[in-house]
XYZ file of C-alpha atoms in Angstrom:
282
model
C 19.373 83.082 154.143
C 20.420 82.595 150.476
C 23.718 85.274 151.767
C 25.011 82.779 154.268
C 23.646 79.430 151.641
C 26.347 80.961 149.538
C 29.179 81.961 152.222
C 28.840 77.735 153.045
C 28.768 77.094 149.809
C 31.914 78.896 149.333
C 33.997 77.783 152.424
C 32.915 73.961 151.578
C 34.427 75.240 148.131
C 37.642 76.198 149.465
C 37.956 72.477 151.842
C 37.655 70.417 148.994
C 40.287 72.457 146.465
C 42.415 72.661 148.921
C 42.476 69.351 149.577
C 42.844 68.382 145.764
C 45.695 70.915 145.872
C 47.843 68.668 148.293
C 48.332 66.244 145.128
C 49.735 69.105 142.909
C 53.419 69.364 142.370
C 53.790 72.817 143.546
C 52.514 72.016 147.455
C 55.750 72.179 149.544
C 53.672 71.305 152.574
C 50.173 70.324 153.745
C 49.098 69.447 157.203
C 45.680 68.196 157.710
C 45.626 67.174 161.294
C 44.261 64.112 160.954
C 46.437 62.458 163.044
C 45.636 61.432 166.698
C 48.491 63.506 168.117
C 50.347 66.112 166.484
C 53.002 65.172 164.144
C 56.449 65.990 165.605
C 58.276 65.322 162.742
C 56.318 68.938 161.236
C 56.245 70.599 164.214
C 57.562 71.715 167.546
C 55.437 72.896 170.561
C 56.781 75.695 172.731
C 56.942 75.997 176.202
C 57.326 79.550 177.470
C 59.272 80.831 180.945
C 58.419 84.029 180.223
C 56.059 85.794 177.998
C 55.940 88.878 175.536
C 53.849 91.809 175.426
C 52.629 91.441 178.380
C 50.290 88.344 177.520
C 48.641 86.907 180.327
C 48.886 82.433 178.821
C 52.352 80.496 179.567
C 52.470 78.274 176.709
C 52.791 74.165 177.575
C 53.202 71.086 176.154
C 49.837 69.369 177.123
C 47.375 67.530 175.213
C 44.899 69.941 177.538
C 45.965 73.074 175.621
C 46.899 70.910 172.144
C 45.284 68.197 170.703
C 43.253 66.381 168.013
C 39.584 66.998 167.587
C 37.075 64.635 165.187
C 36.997 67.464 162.929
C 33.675 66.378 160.782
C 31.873 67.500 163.907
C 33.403 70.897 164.223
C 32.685 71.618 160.455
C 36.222 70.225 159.617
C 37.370 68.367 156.291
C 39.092 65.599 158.618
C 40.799 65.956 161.635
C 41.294 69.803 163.040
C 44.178 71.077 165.407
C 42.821 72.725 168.434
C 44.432 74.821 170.641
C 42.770 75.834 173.973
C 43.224 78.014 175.931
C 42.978 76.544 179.967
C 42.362 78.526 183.360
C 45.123 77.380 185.532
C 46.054 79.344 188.953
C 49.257 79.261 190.012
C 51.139 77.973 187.051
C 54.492 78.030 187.497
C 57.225 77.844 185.044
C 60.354 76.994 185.256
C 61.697 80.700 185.656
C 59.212 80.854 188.182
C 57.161 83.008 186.707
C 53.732 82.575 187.706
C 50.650 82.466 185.066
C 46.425 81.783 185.902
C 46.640 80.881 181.750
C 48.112 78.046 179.605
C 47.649 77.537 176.534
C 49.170 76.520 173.126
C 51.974 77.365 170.641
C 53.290 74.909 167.729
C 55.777 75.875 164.860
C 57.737 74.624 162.558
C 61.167 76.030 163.145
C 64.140 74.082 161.356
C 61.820 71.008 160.216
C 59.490 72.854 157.741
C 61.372 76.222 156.134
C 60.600 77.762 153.741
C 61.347 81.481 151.331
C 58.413 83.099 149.136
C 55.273 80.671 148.432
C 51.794 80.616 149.337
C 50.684 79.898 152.412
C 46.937 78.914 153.666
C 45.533 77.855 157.036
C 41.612 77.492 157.284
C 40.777 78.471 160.814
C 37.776 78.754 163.130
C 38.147 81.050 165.861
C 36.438 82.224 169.281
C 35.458 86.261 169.819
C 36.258 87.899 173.207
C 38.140 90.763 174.523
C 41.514 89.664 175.221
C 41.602 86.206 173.006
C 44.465 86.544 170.852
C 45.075 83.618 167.905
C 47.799 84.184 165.366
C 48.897 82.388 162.197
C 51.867 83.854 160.891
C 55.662 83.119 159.306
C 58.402 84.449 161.617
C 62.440 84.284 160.504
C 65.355 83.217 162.491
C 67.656 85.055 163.886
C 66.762 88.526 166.473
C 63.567 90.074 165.611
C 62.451 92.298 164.107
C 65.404 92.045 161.878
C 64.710 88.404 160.701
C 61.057 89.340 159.265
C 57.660 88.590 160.558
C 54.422 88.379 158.620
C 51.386 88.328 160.602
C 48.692 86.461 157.919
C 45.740 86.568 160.373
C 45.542 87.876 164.146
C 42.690 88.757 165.995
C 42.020 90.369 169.375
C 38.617 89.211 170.263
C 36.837 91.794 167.758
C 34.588 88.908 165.744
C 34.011 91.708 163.135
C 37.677 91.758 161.600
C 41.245 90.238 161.347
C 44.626 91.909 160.983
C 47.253 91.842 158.797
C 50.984 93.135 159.430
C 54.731 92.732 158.569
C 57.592 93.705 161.377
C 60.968 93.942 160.430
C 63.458 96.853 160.930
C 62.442 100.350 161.349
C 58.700 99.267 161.166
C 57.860 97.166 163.724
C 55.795 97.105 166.742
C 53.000 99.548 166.180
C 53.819 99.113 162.675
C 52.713 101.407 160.350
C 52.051 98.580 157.871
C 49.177 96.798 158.782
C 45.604 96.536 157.982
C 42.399 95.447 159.742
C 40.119 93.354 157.311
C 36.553 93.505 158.070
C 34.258 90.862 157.066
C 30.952 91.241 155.249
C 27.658 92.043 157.139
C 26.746 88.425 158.554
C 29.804 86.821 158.526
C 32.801 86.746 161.690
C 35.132 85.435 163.044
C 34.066 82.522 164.311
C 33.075 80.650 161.105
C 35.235 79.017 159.499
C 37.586 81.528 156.952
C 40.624 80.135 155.251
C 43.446 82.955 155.705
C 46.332 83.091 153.245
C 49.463 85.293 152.195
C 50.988 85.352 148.917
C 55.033 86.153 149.061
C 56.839 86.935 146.513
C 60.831 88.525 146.437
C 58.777 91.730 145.294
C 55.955 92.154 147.583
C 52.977 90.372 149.715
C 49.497 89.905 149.529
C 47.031 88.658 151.847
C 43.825 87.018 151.449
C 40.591 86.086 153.638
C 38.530 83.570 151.769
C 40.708 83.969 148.465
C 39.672 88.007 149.030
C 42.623 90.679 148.257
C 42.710 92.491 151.826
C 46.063 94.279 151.986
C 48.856 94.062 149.447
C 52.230 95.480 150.463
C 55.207 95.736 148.055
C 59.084 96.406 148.558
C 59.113 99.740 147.705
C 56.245 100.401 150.094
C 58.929 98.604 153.131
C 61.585 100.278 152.173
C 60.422 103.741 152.675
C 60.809 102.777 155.967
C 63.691 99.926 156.232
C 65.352 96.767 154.690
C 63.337 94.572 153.139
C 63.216 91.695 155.789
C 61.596 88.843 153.491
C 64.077 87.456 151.588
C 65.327 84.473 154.180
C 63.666 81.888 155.070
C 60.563 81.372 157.391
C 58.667 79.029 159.720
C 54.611 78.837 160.873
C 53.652 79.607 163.687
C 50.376 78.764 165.076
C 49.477 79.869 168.714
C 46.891 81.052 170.942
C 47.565 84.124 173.618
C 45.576 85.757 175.951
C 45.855 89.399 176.661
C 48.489 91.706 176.112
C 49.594 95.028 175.210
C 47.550 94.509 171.213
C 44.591 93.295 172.953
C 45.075 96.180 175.321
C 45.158 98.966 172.652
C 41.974 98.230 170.638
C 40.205 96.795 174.411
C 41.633 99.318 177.021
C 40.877 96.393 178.971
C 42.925 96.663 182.546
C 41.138 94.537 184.833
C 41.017 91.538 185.333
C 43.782 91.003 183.501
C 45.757 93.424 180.974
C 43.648 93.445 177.839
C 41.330 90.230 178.509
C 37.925 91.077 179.787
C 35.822 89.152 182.556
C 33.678 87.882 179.882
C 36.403 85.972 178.026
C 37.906 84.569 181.709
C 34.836 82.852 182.169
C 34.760 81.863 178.229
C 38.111 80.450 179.053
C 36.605 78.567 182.594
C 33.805 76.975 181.066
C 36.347 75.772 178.324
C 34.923 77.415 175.320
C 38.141 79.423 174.463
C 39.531 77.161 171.535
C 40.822 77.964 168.158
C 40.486 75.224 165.489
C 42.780 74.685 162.213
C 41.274 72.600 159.430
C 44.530 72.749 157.637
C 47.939 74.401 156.673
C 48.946 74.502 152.886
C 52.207 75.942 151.067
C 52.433 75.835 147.949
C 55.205 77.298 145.348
């Protein structure tokens, strides 16, 4: 009891100073979702035709797979982003491809750039086989060239989160990435805030202001260019499935790398990922 007095104690610690951190010179952007819709001057919601890695969720622009919860009740500061993931047979996009998942993607791709800084979401996340959040930075331009960090992903495994970079020569199953497990008694599905520190000379990520992985140039470049020296956009979205999924899983059926168990998490409507809030700071 006094273990998990202290782990509240310490994420009600990291709401408030983040909060007072918006007010500091240095914070290049903060998004508290506090809004009744999503503000479209910060970001952009994608609609997919087609999907990667085999995910199983078309992504739409629907205030059924993104919108605006009263965040006090969901342990939020204010307002909280949430995006949900919806059973929906017979989707059809307009590639005709057909999907029995939407659900949502926002980022904020030419409005909101940005090169080196620190960036922070504080997220609260559902487990299952198959359920795939991400928060990450992603540059323009054809991948993996442009540079991705991946800040925090998870694959439905509530006992850890991953970290990775992509980029040339060392992307895909790339050989830099780590899986950060949390302490006895704590998952996933709390609340965490998840951050990465970039710099020109390396980057260092962070669960609840914890070192998990630090990576520096000279560790990329034993296996190609550095690809973090342009600038990058967030990314928040929510996937389902896949070939990730799939490789810690070995999930097939019913659907490549999301289990039955997490369909009917996603039926009953349970399959959402909140954000308290996004910080960048210099």
């Amino acid at each position: 009891m006094k273990y998990n007095l202290l782990i509240l104690s310490a994420l009600l610690l990291f709401t408030s100073a983040s909060i007072a951190q918006q007010t500091q010179k240095d914070t290049l952007f903060f998004e508290d979702f506090n809004s009744k819709t999503l503000n479209r001057g910060k970001w952009n919601v994608e609609v997919t035709g087609q999907t990667v890695n085999d995910e199983q969720q078309a992504y739409v622009d629907s205030t059924g797979t993104i919108y605006m919860a009263e965040g006090k009740t969901e342990g939020a500061a204010n307002g909280a982003l949430v995006l949900k993931a919806v059973y929906k047979p017979g989707h059809t996009s307009k590639q005709q491809k057909k999907y029995d998942f939407v659900s949502g993607r926002i980022n904020t791709r030419d409005k909101m750039m940005f090169t080196y800084g620190t960036f922070s979401a504080r997220m609260k996340i559902p487990a299952g086989a198959g359920l795939w959040p991400a928060f990450w930075l992603l540059g323009k331009g054809k991948w993996p060239d442009c540079g991705e960090i991946d800040i925090m992903e998870t694959v439905g495994d509530s006992s850890w989160t991953s970290n990775a970079l992509h980029g040339p020569n060392y992307f895909g199953d790339t050989p830099l990435a780590y899986r950060a497990f949390f302490p006895k008694g704590v998952d996933v599905t709390q609340w965490h805030v998840y951050t990465v520190e970039w710099t020109a000379a390396s980057i260092v990520f962070k669960v609840d202001d914890v070192v998990t992985y630090t990576v520096t140039k000279a560790m990329v470049e034993k296996y190609g260019r550095w690809a973090f020296d342009n600038p990058k956009f967030i990314i928040l979205n929510f996937a389902l499935g896949g070939g990730y999924p799939n490789g810690v899983n070995k999930v097939k059926q019913p659907y490549f790398g999301l289990s039955q168990s997490s369909v009917d998490k996603i039926k009953s409507g349970d399959a959402k990922t909140y954000v308290d809030w996004v910080l960048v700071t210099k």
